[in-house]
XYZ file of N, CA and C in Angstrom:
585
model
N 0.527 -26.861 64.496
C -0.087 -27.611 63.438
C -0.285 -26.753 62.198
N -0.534 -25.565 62.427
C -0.582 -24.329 61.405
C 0.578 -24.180 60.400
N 1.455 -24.393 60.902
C 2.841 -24.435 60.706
C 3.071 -25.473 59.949
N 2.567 -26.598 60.038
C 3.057 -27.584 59.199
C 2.192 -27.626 57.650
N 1.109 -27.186 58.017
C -0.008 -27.365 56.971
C 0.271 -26.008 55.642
N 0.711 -25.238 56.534
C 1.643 -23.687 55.837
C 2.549 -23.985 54.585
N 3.331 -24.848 55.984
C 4.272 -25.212 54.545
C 4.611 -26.435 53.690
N 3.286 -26.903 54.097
C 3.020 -28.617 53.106
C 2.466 -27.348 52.162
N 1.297 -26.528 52.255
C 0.438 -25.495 51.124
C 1.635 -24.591 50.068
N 2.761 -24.593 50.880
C 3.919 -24.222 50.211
C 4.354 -25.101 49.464
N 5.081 -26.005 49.923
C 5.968 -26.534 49.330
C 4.869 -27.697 47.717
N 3.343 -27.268 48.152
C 2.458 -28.220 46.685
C 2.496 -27.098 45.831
N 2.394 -25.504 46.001
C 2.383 -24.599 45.333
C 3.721 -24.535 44.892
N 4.713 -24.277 44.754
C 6.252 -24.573 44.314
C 6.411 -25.595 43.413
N 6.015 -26.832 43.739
C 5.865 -27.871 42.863
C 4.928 -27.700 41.897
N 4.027 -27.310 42.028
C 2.950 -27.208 40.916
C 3.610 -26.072 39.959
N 4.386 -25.104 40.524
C 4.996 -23.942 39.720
C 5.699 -24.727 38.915
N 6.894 -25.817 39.741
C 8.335 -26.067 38.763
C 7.294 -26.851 37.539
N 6.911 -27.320 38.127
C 5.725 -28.877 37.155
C 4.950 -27.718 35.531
N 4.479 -26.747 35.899
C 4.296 -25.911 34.719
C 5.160 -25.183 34.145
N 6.282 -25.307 34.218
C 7.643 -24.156 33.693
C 7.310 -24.506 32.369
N 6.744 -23.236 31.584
C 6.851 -24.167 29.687
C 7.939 -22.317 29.300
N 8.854 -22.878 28.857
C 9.901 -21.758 28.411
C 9.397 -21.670 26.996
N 9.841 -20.514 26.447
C 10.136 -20.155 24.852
C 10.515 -21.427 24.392
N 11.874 -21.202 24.826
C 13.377 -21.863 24.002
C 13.128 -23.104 24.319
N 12.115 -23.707 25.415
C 11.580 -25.629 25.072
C 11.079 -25.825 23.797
N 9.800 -24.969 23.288
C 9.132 -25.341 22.256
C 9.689 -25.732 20.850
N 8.872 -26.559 20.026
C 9.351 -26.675 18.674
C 9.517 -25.802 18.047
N 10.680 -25.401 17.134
C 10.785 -24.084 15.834
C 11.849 -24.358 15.417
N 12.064 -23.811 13.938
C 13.120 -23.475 13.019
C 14.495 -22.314 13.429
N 15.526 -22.964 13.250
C 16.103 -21.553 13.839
C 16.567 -21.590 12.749
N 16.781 -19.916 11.967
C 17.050 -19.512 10.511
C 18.206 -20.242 10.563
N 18.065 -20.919 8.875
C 19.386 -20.950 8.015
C 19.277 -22.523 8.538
N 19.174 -23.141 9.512
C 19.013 -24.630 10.054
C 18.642 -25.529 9.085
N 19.317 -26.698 8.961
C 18.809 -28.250 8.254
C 17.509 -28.311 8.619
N 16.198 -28.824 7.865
C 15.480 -29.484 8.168
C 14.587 -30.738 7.692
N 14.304 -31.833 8.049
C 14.307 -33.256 8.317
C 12.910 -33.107 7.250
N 11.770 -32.431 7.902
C 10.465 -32.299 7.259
C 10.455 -31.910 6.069
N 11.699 -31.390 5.121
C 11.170 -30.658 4.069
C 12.018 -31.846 3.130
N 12.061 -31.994 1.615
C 12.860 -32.577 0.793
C 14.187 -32.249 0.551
N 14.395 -30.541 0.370
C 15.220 -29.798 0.099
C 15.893 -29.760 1.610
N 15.855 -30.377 2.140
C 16.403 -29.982 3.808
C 16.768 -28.334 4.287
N 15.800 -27.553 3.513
C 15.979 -26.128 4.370
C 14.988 -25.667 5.365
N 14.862 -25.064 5.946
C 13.582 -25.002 7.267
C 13.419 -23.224 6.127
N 14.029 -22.488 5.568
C 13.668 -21.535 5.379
C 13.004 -21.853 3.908
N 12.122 -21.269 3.585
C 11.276 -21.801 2.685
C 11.455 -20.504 1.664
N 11.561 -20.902 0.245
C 11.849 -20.193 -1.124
C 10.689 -19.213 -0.935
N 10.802 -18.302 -1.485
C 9.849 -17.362 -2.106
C 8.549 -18.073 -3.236
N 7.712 -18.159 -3.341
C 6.807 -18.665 -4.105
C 7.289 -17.846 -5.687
N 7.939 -18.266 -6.862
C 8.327 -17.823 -7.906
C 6.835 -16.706 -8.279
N 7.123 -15.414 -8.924
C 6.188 -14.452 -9.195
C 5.543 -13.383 -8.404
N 6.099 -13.901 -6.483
C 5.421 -12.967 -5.414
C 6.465 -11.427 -5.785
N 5.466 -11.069 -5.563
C 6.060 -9.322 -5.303
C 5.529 -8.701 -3.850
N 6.377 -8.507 -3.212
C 6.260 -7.731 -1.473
C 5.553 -6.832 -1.930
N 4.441 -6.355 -1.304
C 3.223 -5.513 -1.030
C 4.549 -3.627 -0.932
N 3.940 -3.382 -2.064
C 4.374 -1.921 -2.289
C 6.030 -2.104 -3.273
N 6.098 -2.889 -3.670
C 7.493 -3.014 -4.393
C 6.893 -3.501 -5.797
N 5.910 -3.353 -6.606
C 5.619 -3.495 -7.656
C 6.266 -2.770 -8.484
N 6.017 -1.537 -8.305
C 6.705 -0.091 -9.075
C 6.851 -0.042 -10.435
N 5.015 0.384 -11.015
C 4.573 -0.029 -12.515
C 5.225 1.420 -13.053
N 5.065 2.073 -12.303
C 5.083 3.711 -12.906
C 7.024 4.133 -12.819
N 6.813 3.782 -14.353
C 8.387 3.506 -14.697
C 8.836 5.270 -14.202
N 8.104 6.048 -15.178
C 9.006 7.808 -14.497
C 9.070 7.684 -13.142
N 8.260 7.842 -12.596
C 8.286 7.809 -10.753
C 9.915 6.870 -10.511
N 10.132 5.487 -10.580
C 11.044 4.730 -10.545
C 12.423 5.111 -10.842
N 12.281 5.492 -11.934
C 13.761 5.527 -12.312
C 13.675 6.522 -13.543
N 13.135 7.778 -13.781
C 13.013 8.960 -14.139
C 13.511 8.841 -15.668
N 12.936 7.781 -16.187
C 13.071 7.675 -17.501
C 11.301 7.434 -18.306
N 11.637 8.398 -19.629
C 10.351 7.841 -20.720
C 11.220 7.164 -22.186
N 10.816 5.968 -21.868
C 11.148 4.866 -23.317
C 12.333 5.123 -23.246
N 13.100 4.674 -21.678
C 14.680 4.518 -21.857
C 15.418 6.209 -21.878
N 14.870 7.304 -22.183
C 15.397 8.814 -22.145
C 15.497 9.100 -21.104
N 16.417 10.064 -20.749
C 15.753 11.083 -19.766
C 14.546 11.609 -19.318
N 13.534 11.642 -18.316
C 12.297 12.181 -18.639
C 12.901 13.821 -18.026
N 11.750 14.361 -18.871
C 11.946 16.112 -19.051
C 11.193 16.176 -18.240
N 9.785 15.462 -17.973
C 8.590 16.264 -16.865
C 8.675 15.569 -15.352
N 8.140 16.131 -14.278
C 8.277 15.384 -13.393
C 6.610 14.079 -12.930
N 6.622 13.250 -12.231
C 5.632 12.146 -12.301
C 4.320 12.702 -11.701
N 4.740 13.699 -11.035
C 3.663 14.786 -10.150
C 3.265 15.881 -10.351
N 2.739 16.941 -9.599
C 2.356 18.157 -9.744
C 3.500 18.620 -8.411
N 4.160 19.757 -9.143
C 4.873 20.168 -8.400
C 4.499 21.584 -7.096
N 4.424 21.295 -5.917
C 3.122 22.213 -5.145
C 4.308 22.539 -3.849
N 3.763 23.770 -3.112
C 4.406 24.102 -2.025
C 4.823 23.402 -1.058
N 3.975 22.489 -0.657
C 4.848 20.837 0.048
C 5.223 20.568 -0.643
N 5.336 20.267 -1.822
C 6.633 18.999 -2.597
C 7.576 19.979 -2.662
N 7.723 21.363 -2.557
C 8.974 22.685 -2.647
C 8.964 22.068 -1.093
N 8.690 22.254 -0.316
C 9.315 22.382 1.259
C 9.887 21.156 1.310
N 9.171 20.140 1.080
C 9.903 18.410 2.115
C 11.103 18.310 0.742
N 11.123 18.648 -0.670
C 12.992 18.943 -1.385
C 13.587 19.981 -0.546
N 13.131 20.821 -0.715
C 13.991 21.574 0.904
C 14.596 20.798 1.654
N 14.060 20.210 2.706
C 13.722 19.535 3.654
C 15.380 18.529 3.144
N 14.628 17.671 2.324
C 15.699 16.769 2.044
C 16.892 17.216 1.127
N 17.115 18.144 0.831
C 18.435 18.460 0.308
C 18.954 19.241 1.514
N 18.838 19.878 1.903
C 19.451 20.500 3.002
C 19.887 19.368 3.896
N 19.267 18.320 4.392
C 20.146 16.853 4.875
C 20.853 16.478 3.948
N 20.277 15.915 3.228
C 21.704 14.893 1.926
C 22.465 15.582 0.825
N 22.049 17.076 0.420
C 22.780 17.215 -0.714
C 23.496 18.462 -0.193
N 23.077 19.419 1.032
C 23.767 20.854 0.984
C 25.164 20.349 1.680
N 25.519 19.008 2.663
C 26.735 19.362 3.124
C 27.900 19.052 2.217
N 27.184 19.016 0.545
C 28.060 18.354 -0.170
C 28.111 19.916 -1.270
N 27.067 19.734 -1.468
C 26.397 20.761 -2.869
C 26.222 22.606 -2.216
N 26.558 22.269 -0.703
C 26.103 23.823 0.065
C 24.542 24.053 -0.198
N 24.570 24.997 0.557
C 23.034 25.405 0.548
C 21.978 25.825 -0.528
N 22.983 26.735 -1.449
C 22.412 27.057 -2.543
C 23.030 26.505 -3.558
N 23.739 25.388 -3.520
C 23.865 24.339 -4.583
C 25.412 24.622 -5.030
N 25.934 25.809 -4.677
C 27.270 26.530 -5.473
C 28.815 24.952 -5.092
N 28.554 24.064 -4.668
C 29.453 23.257 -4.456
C 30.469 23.589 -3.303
N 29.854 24.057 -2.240
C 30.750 24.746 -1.257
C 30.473 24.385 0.251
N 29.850 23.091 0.061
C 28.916 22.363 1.407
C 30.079 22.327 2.573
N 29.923 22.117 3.435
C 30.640 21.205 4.753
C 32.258 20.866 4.504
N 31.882 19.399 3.332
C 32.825 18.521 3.355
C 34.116 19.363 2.300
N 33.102 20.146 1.758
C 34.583 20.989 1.220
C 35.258 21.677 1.928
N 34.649 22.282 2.907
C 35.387 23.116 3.625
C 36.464 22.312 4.305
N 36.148 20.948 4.555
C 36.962 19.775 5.583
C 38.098 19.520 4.130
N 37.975 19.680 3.144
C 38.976 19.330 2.128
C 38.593 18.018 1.036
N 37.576 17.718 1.076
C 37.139 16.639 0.503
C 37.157 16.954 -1.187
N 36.709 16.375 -1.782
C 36.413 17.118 -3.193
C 35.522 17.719 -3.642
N 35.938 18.577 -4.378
C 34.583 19.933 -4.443
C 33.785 19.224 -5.753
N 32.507 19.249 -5.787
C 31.069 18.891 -6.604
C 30.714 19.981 -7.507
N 30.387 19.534 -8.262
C 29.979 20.827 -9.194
C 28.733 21.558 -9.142
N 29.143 22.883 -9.564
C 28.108 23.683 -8.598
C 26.954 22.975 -10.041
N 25.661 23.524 -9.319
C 24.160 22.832 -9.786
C 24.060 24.388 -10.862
N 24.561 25.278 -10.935
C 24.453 26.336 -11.538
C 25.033 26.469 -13.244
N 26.262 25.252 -13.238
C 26.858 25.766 -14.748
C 25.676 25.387 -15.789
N 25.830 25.716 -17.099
C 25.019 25.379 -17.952
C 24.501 24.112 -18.258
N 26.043 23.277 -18.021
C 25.300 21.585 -18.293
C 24.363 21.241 -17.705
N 24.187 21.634 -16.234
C 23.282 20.910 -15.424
C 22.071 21.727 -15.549
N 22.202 23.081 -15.627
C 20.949 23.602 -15.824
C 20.075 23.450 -17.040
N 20.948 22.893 -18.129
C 20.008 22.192 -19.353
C 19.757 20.675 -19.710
N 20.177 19.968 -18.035
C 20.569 18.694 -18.192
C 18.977 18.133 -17.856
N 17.680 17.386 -18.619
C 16.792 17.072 -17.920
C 16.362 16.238 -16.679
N 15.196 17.096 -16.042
C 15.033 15.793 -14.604
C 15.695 14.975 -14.360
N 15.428 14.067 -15.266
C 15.489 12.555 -15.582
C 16.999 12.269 -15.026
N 17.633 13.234 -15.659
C 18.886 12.851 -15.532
C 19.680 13.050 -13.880
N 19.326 14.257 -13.115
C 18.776 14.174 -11.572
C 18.575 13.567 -11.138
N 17.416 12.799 -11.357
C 16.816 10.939 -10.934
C 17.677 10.093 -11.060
N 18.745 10.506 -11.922
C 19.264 9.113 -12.045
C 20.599 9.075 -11.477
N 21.308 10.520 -11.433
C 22.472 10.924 -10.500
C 22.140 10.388 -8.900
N 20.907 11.127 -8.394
C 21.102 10.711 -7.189
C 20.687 8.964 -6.790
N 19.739 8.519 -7.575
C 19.820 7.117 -7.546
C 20.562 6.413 -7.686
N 21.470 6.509 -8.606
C 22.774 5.678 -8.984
C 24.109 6.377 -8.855
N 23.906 7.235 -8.122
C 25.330 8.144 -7.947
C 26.174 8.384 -9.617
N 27.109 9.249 -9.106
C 28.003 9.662 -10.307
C 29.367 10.488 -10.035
N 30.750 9.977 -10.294
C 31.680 9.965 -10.096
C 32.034 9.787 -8.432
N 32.264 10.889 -7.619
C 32.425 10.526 -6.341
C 31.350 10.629 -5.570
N 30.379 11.068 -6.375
C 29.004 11.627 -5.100
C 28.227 9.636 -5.500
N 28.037 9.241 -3.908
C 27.603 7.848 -4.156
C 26.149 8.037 -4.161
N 25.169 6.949 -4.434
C 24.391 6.551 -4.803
C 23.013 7.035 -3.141
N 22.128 7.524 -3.427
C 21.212 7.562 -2.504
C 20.173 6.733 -2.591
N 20.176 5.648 -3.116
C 18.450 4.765 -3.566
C 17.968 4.470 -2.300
N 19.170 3.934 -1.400
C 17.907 3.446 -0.166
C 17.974 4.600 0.781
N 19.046 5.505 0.715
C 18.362 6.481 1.719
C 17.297 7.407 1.503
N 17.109 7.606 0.281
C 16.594 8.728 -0.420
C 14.923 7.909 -1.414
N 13.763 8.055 -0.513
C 12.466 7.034 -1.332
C 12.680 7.966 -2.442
N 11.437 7.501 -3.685
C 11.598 8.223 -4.859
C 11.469 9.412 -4.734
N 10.031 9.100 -4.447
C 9.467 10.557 -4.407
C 9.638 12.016 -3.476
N 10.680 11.656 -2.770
C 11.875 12.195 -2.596
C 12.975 13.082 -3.002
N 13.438 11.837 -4.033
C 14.252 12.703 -5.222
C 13.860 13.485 -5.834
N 12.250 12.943 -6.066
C 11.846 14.136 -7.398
C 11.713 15.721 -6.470
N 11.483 15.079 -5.540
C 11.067 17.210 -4.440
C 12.463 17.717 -4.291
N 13.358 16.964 -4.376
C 14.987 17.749 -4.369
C 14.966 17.876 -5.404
N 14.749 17.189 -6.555
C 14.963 18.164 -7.909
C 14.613 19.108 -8.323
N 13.061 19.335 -7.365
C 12.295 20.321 -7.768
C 12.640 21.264 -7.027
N 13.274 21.443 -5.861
C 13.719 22.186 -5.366
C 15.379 22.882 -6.151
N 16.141 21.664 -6.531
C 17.552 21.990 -6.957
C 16.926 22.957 -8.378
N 15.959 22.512 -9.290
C 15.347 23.370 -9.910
C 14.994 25.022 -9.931
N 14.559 25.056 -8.393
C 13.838 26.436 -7.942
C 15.473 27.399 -7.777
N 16.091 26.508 -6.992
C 17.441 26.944 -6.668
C 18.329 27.524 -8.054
N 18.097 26.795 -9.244
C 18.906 27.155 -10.167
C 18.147 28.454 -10.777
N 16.790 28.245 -10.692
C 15.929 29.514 -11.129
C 16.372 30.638 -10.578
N 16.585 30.553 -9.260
C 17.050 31.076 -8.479
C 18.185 32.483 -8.384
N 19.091 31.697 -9.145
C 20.441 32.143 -9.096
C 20.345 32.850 -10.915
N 19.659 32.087 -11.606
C 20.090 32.896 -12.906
C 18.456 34.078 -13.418
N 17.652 33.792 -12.945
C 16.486 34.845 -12.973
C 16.467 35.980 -13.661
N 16.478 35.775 -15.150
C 16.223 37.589 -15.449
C 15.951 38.196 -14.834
N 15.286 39.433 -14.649
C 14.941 40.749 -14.135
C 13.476 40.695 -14.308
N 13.220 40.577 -15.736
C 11.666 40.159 -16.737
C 11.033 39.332 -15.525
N 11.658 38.216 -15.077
C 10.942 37.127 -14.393
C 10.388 37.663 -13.105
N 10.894 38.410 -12.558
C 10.151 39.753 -11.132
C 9.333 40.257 -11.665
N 8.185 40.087 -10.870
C 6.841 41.239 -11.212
C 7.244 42.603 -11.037
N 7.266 43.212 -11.539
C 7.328 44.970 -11.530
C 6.959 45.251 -10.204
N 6.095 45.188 -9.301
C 5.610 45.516 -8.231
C 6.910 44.881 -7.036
N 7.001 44.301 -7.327
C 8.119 43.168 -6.509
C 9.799 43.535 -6.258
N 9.896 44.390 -7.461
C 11.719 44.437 -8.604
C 12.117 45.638 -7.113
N 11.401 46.209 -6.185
C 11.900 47.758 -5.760
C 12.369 46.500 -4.048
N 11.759 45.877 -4.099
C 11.747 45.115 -2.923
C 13.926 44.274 -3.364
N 13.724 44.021 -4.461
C 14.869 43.619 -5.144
C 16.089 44.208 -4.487
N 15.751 45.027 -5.395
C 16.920 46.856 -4.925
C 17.225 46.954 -3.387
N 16.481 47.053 -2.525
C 16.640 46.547 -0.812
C 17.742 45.978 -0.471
N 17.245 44.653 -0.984
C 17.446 43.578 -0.410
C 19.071 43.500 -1.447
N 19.330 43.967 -2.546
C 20.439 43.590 -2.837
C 21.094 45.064 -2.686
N 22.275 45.042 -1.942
C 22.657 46.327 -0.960
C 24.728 46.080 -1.519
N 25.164 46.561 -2.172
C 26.402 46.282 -2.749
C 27.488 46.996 -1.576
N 28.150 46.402 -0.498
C 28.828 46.337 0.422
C 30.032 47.721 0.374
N 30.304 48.657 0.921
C 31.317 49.518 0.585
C 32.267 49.830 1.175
């Protein structure tokens, strides 16, 4: 008798399972891009409200944006330029610009070595008297074969590789004057002429 009552208790529990099955894919919804009946315009995807701006895409601060003052080049940068904003341009030129530009900018990255076309080194005069601005706007909008970095590269971003491609050009052309006297013997060391 156990036996039967077992599996009558079974077979109401099973039924009561199939009897509640509520799936996802039963319920009412829009599937993107779909006709729909409820609206006038028959789209289920609904317009943008004319004037919304997505939360963080305002972008009042025109230098920051697009590294221009009143349409120029801007000469200054939107920030204070500090030992993190030198490390994370580090940081990010050594990913996006050295396998192109090499390490120290001389145009001798990676892809040249593979045969690609060589970039101009960051060292000749044009670029070293060329302002910021104009940096900002190379790597944002690319220029000749080097393409465009806007969405890989956030702004403030660009500006720490400039400030870095900056340090780098300081770098390489440095009077002597520009070494502290205390510093210049450490120089001599370190630059050791091969024989």
């Amino acid at each position: 008798m156990s036996t039967v009552v077992e599996r009558l208790c079974a077979a109401i529990v099973l039924l009561t399972m199939v009897g509640c099955r509520q799936d996802m894919h039963d319920q009412p919804k829009y599937i993107p891009l779909r006709e729909s009946t409820f609206f006038t315009d028959t789209r289920s995807a609904r317009p943008v409200v004319a004037g919304t701006v997505a939360r963080g895409q305002l972008r009042e601060d025109t230098l920051l944006y697009t590294g221009k003052v009143n349409g120029a080049d801007a000469t200054t940068f939107p920030f204070a330029v500090d030992e993190k904003v030198m490390a994370r341009g580090r940081e990010r030129y050594d990913i996006y610009c050295a396998p192109c530009h090499g390490r120290t900018g001389a145009g001798d990255g990676m892809i040249v070595r593979r045969g690609f076309r060589v970039p101009p080194t960051l060292h000749q005069d044009r670029l070293r008297d060329s302002p910021v601005g104009h940096f900002f706007d190379v790597i944002t909008n690319g220029f000749g074969a080097m393409p465009d970095y806007a969405t890989q590269i956030k702004a403030e971003d660009r500006w720490a590789i400039i400030a870095y491609v900056r340090a780098l050009q300081l770098a390489q052309h440095a009077p002597l004057s520009a070494v502290p006297p205390d510093r210049r013997s450490e120089l001599d060391q370190q630059v050791q002429v091969p024989r």
